[in-house]
Short mmCIF file of N, CA and C in Angstrom, two decimals:
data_model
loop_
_atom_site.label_atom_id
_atom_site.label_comp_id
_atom_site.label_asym_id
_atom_site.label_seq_id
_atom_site.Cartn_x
_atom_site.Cartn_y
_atom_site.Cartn_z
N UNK U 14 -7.85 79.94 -163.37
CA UNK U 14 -6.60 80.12 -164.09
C UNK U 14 -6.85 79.99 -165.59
N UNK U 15 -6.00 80.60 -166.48
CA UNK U 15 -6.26 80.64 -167.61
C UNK U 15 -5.98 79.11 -168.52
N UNK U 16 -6.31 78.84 -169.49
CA UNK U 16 -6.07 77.60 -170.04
C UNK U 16 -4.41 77.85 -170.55
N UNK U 17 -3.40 76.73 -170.83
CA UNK U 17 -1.96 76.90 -171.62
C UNK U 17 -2.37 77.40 -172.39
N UNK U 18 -2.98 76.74 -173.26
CA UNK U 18 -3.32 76.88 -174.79
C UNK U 18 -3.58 78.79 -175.07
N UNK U 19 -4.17 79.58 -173.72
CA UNK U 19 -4.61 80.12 -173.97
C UNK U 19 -3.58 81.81 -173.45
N UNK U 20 -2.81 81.40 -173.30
CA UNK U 20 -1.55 82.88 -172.40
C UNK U 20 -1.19 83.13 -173.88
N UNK U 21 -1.52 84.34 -174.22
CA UNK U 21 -1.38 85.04 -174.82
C UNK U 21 -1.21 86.98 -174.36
N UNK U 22 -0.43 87.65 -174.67
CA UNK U 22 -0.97 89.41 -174.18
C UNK U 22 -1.93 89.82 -175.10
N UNK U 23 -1.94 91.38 -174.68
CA UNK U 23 -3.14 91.36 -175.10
C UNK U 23 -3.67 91.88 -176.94
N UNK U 24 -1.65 91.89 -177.91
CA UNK U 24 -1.96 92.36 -179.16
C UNK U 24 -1.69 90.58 -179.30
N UNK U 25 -2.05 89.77 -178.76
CA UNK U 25 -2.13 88.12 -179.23
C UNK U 25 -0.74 87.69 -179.08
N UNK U 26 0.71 88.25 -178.86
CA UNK U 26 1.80 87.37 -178.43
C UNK U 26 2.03 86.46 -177.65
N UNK U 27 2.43 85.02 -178.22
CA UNK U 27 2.56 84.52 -177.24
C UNK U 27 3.41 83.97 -175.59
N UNK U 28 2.68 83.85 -174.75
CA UNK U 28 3.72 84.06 -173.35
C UNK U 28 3.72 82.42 -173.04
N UNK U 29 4.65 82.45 -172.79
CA UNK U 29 4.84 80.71 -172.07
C UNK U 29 4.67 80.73 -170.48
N UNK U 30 4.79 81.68 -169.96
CA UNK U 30 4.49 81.22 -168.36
C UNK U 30 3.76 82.41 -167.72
N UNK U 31 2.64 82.29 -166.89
CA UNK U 31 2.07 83.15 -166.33
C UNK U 31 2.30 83.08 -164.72
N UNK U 32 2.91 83.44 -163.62
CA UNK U 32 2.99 83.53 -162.54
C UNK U 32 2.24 84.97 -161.72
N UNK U 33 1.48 84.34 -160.79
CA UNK U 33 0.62 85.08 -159.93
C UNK U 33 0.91 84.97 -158.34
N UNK U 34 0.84 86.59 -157.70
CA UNK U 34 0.78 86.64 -156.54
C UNK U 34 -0.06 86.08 -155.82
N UNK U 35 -1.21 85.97 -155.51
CA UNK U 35 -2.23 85.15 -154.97
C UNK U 35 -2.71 83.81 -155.57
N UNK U 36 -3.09 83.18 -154.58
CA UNK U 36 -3.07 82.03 -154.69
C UNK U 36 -4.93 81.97 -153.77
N UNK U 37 -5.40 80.80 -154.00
CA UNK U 37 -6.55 80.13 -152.98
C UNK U 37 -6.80 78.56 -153.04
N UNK U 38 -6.96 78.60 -151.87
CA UNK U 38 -7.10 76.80 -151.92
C UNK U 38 -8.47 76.44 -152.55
N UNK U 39 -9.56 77.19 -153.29
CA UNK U 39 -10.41 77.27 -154.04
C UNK U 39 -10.08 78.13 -155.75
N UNK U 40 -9.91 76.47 -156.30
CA UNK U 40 -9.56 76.66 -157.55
C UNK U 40 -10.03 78.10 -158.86
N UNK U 41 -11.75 78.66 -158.30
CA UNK U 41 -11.70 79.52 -159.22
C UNK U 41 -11.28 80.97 -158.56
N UNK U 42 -10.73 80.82 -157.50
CA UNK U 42 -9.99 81.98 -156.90
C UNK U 42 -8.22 81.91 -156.88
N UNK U 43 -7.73 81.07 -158.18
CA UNK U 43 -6.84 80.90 -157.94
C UNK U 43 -6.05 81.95 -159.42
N UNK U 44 -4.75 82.17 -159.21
CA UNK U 44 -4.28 82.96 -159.98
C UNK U 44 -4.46 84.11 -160.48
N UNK U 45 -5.01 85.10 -159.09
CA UNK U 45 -5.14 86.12 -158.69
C UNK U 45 -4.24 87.42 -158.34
N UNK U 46 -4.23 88.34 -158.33
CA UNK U 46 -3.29 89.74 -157.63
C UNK U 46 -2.04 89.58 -159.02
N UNK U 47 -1.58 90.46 -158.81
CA UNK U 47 -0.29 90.67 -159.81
C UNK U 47 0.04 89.47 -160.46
N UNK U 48 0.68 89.59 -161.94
CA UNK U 48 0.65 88.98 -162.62
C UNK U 48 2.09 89.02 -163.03
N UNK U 49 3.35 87.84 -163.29
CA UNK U 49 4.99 87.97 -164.06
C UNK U 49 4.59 87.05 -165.03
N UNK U 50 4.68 87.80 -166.53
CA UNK U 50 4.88 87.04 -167.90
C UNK U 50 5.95 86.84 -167.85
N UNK U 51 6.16 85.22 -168.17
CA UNK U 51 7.63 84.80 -168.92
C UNK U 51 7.25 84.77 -170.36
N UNK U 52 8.36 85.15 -170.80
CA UNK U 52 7.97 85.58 -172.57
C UNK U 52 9.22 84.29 -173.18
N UNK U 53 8.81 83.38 -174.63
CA UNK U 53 9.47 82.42 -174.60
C UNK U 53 10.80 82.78 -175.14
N UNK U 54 11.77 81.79 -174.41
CA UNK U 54 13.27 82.21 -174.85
C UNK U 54 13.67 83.07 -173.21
N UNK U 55 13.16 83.20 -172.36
CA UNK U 55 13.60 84.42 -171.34
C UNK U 55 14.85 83.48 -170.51
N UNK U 56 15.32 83.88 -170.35
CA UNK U 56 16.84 83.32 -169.13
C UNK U 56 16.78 84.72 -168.03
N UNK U 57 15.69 84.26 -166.81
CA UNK U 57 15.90 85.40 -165.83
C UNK U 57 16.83 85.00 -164.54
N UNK U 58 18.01 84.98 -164.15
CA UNK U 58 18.69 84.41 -163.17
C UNK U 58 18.14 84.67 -161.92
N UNK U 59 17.73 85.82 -161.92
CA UNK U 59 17.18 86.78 -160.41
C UNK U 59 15.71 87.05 -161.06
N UNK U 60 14.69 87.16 -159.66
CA UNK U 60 13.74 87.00 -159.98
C UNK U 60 13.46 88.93 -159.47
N UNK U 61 12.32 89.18 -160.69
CA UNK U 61 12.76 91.26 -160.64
C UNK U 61 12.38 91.33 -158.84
N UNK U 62 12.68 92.62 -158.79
CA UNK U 62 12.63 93.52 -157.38
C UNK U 62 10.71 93.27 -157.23
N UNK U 63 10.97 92.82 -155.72
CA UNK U 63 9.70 92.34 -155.25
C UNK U 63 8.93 91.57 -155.61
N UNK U 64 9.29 90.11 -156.06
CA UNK U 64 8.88 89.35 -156.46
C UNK U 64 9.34 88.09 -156.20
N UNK U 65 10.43 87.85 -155.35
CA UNK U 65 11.05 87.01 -154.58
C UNK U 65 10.26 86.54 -153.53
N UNK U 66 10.38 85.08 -152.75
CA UNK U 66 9.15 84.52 -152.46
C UNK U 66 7.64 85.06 -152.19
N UNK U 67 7.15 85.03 -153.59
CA UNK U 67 5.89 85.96 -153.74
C UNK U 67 5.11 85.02 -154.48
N UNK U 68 5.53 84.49 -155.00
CA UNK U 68 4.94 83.33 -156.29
C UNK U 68 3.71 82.58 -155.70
N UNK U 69 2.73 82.38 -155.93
CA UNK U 69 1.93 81.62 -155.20
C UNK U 69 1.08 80.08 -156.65
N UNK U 70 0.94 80.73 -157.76
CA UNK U 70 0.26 79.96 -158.65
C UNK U 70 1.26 80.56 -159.49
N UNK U 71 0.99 78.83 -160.92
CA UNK U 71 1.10 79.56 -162.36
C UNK U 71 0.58 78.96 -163.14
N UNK U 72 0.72 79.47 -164.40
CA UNK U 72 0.52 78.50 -165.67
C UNK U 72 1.73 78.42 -166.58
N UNK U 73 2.00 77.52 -166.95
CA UNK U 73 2.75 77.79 -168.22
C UNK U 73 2.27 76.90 -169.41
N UNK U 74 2.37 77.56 -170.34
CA UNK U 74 1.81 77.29 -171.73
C UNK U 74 2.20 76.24 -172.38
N UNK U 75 1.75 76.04 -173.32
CA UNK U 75 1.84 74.47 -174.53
C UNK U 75 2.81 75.36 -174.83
N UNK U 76 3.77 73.60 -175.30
CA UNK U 76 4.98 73.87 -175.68
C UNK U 76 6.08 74.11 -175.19
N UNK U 77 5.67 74.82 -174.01
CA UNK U 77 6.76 75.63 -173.15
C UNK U 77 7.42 75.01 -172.00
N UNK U 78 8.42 75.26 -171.35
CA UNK U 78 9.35 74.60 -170.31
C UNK U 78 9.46 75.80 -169.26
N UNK U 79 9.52 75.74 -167.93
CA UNK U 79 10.10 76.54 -166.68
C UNK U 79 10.28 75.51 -166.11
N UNK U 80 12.02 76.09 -165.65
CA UNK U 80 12.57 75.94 -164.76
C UNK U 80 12.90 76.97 -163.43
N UNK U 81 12.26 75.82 -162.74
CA UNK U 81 12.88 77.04 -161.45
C UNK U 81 13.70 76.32 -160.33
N UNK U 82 14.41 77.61 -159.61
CA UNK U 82 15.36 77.19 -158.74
C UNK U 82 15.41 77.91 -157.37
N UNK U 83 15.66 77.35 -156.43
CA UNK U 83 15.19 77.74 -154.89
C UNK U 83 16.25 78.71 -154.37
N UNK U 84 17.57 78.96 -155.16
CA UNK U 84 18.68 80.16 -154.87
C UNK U 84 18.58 80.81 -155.96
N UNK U 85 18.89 82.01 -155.33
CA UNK U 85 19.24 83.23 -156.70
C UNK U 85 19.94 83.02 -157.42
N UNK U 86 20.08 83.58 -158.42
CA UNK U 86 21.83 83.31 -159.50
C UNK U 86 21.89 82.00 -160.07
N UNK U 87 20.26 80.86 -159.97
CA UNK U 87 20.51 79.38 -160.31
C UNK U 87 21.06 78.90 -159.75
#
């Protein structure tokens, strides 16, 4: 997984949360397959089309806060 310090795209903006489809119970196989940037400041109520219990790993960055919630709509 990538370091906080280090979620950035790729012209250097910074992202506060990185969430990944795959997951492994072996750490350098972890945070793998598709990738959802949270970009800072985002308020997403619904999580986008096909991406609902999909989440397996994340990171989120220095500085930064996620919240998450187990129903749609918060």
């Amino acid at each position: 997984c990538p370091a906080p310090s280090a979620l950035r795209t790729a012209n250097g903006t910074r992202i506060c949360a990185q969430l990944y489809a795959d997951d492994s119970p072996y750490y350098d196989q972890c945070c793998a397959g598709d990738a959802l940037v949270v970009d800072p400041g985002a308020d997403v109520p619904y999580m986008p089309h096909g991406w609902a219990a999909r989440i397996s790993s994340l990171v989120v960055g220095t500085r930064c806060e996620l919240t998450v919630w187990s129903r749609a709509g918060k």
